[in-house]
Every structure is written in C-alpha cells, then in structure tokens.
PDB file of C-alpha atoms in Angstrom:
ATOM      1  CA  UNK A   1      79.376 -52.009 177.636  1.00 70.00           C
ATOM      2  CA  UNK A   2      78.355 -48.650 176.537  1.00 82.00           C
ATOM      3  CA  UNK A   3      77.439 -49.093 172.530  1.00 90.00           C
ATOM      4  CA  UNK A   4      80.151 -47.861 170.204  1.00 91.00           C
ATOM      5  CA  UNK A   5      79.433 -45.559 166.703  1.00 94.00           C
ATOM      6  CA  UNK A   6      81.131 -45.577 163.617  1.00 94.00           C
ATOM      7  CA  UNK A   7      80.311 -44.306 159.738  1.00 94.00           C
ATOM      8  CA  UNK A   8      80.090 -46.805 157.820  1.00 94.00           C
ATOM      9  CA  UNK A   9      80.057 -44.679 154.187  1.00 91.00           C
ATOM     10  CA  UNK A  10      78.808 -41.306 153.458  1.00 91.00           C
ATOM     11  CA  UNK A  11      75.246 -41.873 154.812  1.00 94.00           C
ATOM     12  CA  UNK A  12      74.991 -44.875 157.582  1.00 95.00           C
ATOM     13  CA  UNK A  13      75.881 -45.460 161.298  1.00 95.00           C
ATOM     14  CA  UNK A  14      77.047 -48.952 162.705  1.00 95.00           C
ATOM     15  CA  UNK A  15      75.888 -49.234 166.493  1.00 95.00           C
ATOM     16  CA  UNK A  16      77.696 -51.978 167.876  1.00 93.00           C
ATOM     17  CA  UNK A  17      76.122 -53.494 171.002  1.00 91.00           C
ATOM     18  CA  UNK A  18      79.024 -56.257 171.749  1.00 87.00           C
ATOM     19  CA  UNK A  19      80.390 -59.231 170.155  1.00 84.00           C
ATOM     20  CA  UNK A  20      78.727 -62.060 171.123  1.00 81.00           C
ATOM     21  CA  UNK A  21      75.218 -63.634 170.532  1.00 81.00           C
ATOM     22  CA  UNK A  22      72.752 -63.333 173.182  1.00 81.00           C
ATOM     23  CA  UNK A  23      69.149 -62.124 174.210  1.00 81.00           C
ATOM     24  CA  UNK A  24      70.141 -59.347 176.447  1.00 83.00           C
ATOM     25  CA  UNK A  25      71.762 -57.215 173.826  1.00 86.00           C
ATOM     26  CA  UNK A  26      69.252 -58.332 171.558  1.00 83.00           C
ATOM     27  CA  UNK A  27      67.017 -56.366 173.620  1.00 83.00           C
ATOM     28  CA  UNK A  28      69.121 -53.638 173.909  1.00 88.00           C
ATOM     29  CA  UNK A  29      69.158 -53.460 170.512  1.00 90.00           C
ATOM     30  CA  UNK A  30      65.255 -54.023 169.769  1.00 85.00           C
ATOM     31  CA  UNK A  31      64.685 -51.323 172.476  1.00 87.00           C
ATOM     32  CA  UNK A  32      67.169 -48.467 170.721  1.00 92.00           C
ATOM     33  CA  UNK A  33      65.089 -48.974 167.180  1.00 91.00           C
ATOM     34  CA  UNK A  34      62.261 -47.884 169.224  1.00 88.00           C
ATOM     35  CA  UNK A  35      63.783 -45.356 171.200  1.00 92.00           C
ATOM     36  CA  UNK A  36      64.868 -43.778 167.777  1.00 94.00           C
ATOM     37  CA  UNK A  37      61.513 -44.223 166.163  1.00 93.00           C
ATOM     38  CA  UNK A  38      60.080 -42.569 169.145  1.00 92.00           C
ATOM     39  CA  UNK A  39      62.246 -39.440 167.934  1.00 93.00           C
ATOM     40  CA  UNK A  40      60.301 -38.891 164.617  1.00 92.00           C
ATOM     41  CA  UNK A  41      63.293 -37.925 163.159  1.00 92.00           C
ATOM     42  CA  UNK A  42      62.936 -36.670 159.268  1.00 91.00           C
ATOM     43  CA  UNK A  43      65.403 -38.543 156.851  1.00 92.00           C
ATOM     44  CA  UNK A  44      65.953 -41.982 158.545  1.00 94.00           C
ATOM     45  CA  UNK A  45      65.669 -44.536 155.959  1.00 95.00           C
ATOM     46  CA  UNK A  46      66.022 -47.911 157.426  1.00 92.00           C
ATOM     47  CA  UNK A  47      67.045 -49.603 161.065  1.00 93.00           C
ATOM     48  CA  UNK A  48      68.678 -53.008 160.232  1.00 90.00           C
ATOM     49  CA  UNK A  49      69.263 -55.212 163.403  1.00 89.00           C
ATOM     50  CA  UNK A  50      72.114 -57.479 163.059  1.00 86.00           C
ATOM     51  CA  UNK A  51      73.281 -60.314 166.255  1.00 84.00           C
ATOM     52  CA  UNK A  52      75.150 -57.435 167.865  1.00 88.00           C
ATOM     53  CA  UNK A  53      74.852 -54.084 165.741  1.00 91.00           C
ATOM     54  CA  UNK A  54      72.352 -51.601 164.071  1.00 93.00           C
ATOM     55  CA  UNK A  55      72.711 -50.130 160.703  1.00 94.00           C
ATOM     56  CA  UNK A  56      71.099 -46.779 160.981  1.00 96.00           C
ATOM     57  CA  UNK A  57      70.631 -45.396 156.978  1.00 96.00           C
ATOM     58  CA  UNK A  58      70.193 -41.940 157.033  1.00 95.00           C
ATOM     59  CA  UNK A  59      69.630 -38.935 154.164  1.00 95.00           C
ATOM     60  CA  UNK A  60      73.085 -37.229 154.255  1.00 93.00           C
ATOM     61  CA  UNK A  61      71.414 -34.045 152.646  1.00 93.00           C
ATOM     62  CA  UNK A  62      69.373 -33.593 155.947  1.00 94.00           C
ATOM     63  CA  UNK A  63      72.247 -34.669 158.640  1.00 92.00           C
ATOM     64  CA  UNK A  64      76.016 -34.728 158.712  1.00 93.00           C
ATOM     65  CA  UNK A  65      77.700 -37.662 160.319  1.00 94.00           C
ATOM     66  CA  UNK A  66      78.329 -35.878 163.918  1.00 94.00           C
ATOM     67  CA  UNK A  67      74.783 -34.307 163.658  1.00 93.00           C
ATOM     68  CA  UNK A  68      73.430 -37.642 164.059  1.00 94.00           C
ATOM     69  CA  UNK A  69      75.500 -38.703 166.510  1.00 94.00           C
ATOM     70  CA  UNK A  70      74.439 -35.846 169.133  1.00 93.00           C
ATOM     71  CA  UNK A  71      71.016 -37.025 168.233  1.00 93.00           C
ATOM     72  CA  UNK A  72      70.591 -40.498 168.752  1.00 93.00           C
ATOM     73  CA  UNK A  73      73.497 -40.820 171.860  1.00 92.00           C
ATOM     74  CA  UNK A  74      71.373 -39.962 174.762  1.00 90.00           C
ATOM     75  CA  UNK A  75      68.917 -43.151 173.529  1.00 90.00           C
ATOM     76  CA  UNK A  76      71.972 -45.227 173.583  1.00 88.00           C
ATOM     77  CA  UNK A  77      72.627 -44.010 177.195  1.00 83.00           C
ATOM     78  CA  UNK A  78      69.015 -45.046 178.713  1.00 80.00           C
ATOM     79  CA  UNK A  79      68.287 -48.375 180.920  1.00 74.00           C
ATOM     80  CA  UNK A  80      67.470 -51.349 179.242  1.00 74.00           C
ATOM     81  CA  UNK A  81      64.209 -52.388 181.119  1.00 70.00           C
ATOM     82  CA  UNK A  82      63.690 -56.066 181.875  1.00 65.00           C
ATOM     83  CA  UNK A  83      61.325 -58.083 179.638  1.00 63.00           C
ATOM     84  CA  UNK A  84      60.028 -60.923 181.458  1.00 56.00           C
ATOM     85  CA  UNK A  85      56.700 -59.212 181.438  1.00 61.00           C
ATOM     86  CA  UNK A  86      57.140 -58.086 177.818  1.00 79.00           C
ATOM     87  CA  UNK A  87      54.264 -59.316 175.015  1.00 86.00           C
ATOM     88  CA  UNK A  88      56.137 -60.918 172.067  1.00 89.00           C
ATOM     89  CA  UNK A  89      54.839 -62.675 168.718  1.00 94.00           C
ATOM     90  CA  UNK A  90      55.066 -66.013 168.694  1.00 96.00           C
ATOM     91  CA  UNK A  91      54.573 -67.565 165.508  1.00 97.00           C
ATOM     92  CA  UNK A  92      53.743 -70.913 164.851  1.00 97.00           C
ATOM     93  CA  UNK A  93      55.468 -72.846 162.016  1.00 98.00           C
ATOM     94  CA  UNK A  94      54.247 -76.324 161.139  1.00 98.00           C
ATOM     95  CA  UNK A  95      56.939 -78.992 159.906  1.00 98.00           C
ATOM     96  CA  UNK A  96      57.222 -82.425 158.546  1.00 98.00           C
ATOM     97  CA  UNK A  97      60.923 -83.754 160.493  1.00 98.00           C
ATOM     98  CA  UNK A  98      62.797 -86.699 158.408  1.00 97.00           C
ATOM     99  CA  UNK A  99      62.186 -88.726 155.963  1.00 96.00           C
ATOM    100  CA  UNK A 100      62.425 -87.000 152.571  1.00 96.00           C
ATOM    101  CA  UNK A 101      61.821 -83.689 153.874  1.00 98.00           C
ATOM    102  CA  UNK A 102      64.259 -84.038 156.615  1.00 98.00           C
ATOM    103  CA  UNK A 103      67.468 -86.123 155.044  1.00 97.00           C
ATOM    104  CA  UNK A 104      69.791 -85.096 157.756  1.00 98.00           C
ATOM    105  CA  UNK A 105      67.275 -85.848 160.454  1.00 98.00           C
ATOM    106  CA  UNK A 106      69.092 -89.446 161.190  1.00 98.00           C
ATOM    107  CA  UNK A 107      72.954 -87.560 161.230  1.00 98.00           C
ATOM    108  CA  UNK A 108      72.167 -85.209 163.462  1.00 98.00           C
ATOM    109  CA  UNK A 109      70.643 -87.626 165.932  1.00 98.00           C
ATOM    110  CA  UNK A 110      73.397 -90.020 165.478  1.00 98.00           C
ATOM    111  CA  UNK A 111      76.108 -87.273 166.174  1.00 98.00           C
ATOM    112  CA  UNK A 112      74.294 -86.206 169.325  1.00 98.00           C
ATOM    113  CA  UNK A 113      73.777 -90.076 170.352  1.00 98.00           C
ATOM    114  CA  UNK A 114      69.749 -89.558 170.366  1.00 98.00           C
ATOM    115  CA  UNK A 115      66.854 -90.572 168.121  1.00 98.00           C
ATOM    116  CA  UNK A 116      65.439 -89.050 165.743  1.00 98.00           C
ATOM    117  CA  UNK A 117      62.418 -88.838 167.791  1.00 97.00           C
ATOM    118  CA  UNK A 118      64.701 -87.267 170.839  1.00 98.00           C
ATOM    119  CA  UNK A 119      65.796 -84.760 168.127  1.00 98.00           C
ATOM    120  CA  UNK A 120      62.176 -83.605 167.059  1.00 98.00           C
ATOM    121  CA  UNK A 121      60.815 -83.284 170.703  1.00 97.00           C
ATOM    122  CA  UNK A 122      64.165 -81.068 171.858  1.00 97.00           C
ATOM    123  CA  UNK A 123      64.014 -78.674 168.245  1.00 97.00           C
ATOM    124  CA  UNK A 124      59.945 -78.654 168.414  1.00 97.00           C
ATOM    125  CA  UNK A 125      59.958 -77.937 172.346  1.00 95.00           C
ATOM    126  CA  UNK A 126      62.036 -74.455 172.206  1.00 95.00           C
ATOM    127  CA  UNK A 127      60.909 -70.634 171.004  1.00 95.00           C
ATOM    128  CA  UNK A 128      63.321 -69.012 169.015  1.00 95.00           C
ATOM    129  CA  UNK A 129      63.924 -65.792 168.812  1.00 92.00           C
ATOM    130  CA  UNK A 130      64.301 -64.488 165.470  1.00 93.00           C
ATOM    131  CA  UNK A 131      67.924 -61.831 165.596  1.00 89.00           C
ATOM    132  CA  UNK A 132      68.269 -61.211 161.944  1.00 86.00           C
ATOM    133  CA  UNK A 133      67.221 -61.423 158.478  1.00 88.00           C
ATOM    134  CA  UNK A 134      69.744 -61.810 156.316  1.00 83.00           C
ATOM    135  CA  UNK A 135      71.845 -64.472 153.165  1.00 82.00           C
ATOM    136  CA  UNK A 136      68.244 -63.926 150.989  1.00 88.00           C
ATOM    137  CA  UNK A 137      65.303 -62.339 151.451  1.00 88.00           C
ATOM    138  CA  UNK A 138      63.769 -63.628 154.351  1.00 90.00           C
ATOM    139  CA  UNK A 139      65.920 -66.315 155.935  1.00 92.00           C
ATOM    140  CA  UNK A 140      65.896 -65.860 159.376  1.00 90.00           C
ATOM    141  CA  UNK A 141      68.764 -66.166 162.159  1.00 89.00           C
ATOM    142  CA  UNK A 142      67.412 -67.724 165.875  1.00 91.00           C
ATOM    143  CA  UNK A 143      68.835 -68.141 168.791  1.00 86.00           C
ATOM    144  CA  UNK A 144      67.904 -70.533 171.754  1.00 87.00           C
ATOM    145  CA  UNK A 145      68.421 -74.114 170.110  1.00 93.00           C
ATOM    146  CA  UNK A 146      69.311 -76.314 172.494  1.00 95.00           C
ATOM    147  CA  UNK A 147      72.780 -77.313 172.712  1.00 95.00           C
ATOM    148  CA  UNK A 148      72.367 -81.228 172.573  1.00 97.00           C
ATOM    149  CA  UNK A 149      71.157 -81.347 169.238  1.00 98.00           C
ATOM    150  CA  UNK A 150      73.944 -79.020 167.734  1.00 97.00           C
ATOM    151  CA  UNK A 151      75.439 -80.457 164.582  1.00 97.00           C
ATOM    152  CA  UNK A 152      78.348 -79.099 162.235  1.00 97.00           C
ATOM    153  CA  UNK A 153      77.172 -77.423 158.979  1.00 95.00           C
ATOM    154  CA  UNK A 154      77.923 -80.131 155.601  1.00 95.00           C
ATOM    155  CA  UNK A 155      81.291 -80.487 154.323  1.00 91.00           C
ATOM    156  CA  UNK A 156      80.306 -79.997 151.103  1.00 94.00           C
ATOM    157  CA  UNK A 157      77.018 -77.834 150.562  1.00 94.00           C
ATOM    158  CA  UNK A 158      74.300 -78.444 148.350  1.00 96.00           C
ATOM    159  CA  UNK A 159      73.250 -76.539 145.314  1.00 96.00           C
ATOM    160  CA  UNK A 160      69.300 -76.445 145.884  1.00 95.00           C
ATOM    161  CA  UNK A 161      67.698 -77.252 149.278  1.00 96.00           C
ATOM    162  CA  UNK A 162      63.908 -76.910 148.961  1.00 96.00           C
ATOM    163  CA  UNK A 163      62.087 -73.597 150.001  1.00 95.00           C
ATOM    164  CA  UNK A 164      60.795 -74.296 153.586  1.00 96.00           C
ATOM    165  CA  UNK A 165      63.449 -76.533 154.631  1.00 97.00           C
ATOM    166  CA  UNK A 166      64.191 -76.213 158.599  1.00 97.00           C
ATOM    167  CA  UNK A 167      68.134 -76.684 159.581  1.00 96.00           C
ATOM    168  CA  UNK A 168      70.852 -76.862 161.697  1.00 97.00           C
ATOM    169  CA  UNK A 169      74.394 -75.433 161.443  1.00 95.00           C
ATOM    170  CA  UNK A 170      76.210 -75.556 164.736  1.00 93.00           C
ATOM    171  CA  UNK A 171      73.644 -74.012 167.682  1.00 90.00           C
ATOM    172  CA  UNK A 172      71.932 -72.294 164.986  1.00 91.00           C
ATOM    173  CA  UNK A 173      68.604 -73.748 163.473  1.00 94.00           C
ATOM    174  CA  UNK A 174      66.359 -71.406 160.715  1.00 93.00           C
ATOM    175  CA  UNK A 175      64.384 -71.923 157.494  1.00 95.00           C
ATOM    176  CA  UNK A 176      64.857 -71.410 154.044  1.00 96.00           C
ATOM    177  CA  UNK A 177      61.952 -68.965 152.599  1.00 95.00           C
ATOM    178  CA  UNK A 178      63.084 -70.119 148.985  1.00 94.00           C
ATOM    179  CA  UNK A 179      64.792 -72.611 147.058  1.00 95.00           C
ATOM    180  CA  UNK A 180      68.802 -71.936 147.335  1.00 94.00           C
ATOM    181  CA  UNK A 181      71.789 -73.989 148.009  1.00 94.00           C
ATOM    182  CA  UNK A 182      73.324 -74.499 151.297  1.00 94.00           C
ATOM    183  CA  UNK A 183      75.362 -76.317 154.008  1.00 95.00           C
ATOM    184  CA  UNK A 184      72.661 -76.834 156.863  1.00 96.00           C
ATOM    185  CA  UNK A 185      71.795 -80.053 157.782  1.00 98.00           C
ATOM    186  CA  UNK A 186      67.800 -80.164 157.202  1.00 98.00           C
ATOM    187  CA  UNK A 187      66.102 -82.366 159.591  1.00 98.00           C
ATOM    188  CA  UNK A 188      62.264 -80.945 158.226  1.00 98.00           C
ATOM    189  CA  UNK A 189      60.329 -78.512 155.494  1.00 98.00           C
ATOM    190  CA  UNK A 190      56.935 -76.567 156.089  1.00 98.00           C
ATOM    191  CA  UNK A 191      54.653 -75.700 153.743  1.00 97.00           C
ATOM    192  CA  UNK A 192      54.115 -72.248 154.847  1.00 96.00           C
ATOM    193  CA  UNK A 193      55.332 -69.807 152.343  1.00 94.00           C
ATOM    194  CA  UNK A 194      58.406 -67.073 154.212  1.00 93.00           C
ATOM    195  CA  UNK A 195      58.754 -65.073 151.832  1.00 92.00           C
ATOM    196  CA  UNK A 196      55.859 -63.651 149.183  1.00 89.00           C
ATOM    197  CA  UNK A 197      57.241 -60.279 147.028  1.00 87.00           C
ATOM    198  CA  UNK A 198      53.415 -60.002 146.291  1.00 85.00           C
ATOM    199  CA  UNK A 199      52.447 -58.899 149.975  1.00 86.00           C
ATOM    200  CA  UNK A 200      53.502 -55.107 151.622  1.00 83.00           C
ATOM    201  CA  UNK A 201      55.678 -56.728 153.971  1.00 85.00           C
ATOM    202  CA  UNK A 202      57.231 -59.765 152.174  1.00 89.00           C
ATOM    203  CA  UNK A 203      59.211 -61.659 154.711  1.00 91.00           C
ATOM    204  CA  UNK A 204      56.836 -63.738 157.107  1.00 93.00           C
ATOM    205  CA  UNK A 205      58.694 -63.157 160.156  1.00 94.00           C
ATOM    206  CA  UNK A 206      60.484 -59.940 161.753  1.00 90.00           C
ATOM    207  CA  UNK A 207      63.201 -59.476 164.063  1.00 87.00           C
ATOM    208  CA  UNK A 208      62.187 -59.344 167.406  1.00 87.00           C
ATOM    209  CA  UNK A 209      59.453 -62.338 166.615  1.00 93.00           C
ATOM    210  CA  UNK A 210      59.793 -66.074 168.233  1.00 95.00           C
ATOM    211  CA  UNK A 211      59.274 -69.210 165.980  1.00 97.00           C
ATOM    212  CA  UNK A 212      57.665 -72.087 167.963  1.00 97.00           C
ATOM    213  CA  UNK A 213      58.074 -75.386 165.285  1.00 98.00           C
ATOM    214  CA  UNK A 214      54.931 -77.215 165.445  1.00 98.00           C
ATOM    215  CA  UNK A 215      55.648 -81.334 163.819  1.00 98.00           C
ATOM    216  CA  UNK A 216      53.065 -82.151 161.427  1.00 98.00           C
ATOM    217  CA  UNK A 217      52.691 -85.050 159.272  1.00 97.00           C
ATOM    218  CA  UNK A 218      52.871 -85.610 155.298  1.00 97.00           C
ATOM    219  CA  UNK A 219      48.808 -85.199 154.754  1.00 97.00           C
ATOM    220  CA  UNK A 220      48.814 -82.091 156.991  1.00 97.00           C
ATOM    221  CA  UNK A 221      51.988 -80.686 155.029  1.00 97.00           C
ATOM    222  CA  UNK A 222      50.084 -81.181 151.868  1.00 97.00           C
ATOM    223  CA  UNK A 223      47.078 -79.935 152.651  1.00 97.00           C
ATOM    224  CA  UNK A 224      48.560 -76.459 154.038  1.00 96.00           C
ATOM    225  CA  UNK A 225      51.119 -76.522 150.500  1.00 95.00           C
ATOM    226  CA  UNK A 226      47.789 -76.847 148.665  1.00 95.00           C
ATOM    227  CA  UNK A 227      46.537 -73.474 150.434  1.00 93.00           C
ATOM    228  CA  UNK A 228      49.454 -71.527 149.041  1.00 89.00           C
ATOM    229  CA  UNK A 229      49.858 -67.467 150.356  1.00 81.00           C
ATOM    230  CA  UNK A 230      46.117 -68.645 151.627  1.00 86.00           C
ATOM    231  CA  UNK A 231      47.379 -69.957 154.442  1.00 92.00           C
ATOM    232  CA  UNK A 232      47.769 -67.742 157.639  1.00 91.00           C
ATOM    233  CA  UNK A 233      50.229 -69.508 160.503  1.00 95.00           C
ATOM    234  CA  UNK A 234      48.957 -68.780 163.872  1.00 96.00           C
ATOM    235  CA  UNK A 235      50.434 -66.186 165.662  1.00 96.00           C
ATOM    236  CA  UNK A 236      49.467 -64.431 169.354  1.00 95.00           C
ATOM    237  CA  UNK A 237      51.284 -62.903 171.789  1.00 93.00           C
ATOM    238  CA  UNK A 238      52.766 -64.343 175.030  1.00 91.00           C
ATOM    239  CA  UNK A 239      55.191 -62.707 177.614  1.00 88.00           C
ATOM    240  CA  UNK A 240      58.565 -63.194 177.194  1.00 83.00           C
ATOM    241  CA  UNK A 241      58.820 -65.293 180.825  1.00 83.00           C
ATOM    242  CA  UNK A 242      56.118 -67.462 179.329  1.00 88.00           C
ATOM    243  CA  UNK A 243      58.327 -68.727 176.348  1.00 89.00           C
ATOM    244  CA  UNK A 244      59.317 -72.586 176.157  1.00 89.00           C
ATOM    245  CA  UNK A 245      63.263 -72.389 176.862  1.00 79.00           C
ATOM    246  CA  UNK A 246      63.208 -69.334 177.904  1.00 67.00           C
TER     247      UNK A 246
END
C-alpha cells in the first residue's frame, strides 16, 4: 500500500507504512530515512522509525505542513529494492540463559513443551532485527523469534529486572539496557552495557541492526561485567540472505 501522511502537531509528519509487523515494510521504511537524508534538506530534526511508521520532526519556521509534503512524496513513491544482497550489522551479544540470570528460563520451556536447553539453542540460533527503540532509552524491539518458544508476558510485572536482562513477551524477545520493572519473562542477562549517556551515540544498537545472542557461561559473564564501557561486542557485516532465520 502506498504510505499514508498525517500532522501529527504543529511541526511533525507520521508516515505510516501499514499495520502489521514485518521485514518488508521495515525496509521500506529504513530505505525512505535514506531517501530523505539523501535530500539534504535544511530544518529536519529527527527520523524516528517505529514497527510500521516514521516520525519526521521538522523546523516549522523553515516549512509549512503541505510544503513538506510536496517534498518528501516522490521518495515515498520509489521501488523498494530487494535486500538479499544488502550488508547489515550484526552485532553480537553474549548471554548467560537460566539459572539466576534467567528465572523464567524453565516456564517458558515448560509452556512450549521443550527444555531449557531446546529453548537456548532456538533463541541463540536466530538474528534479530532490531525495528525500534523505544519504553527507555535504549531498549530495543526485534523481530524474527521463532514462534515455538513464544511465551505470554507475566501476569503481574516486576518492579526491577536487572539491566541486561534478555526476554520474551509473546513473539517478541529484547534486552533491558538498564535496571526497570517489567512483565517479560527473562530467560538470560549479558554483561554488555546498552545504553552509556557518557558516549556520542548512547544506545548500543540502532534500528536497522541484527542482534545474534551468543550463550556464555557465569565466568565469561563476569569477566566481560568486570570490563565495564571497556568492552566492545563484536560486530561485522553480513548480507541480509546470509542471516540465521532469515
């Protein structure tokens, strides 16, 4: 469907792509943010991805509403390309699963009727692609968890789950960059710091980036925890068809 804009106050533009979650208009979405980039365009503030929308913050002293419109419309009009030949950044994010890191780890199996080792080796074996930031700085939304290890969020959230702690909540799996409280079932925690207000770009991961979970054990956790902001996850770059579960 062709995207569809609307004002949303006196200085921002809601694209909306669709309304459902999936990778295609992800990309069509990804793609527009750098077709308007490509534009130069004085007076854009911020592009802000969502599952199935863009928030386009503009300066309302250098465009009106329609303005804008005429602008950016012909990049909502162009082909989205295919991507299995695409480069994307894969980055690698090392996790302890069960035990007291991962409380939930034995529920979730038991709901799905697997072990908990089944459970580890189906979340560790996918790339996810990150959609969204958003609930606090840094937590990210991804797609692609397999549907056999899906799980209902908690009946009753907690007030603090750990910073680093890896969930579930229905298909959805993601990580919390700080301590908060929540109704994810954790099945595992890293040690890599998400989110550091000290560094130019604080959150960790971006939208557009895959997170491949790599299972560690409890000296290996403690050992990268020890590093702090000192320690660098691996990232590279693969093409898109090259992606586990893709």
């Amino acid at each position: 469907m062709k995207p569809i804009i609307s004002p949303v106050g006196d200085c921002a533009i809601s694209i909306d792509f669709g309304q459902v979650i999936d990778p295609k208009i992800n990309r069509h979405i990804r793609q527009t943010i750098e077709r308007i980039q490509e534009l130069n365009l004085e007076g854009i503030i911020e592009l802000v991805p969502t599952y199935c929308a863009l928030l386009l913050q503009y300066d309302a002293m250098i465009y009106s509403y329609a303005e804008l419109c005429n602008i950016i419309e012909p990049t909502l009009e162009q082909t989205v390309t295919d991507n299995a030949y695409e480069f994307v950044t894969v980055v690698e994010i090392p996790t302890v699963y069960g035990g007291e890191f991962g409380p939930d780890l034995g529920f979730v199996a038991s709901h799905n009727n697997l072990t908990e080792d089944e459970v580890v080796a189906i979340h560790s074996g996918t790339d996810y692609l990150v959609y969204m930031l958003g609930f606090i700085p840094g937590f990210t939304y991804l797609g692609g968890m397999d549907p056999r290890i899906a799980t209902p969020r908690l009946s009753s959230p907690r007030t603090l789950i750990p910073a680093g702690s890896v969930g579930i909540a229905g298909e959805q799996t993601g990580t919390y960059p700080s301590d908060s409280p929540g109704g994810w079932q954790i099945i595992g925690r890293t040690p890599v710091t998400m989110y550091d207000m000290s560094k130019k770009q604080a959150a960790l991961l971006s939208a557009g980036d895959y997170v491949r979970y790599v299972p560690i054990d409890e000296a290996e956790y403690n050992r990268i925890k020890a590093l702090g902001a000192d320690y660098a996850p691996s990232m590279y770059e693969v093409e898109v068809g090259e992606l586990r579960g893709y």
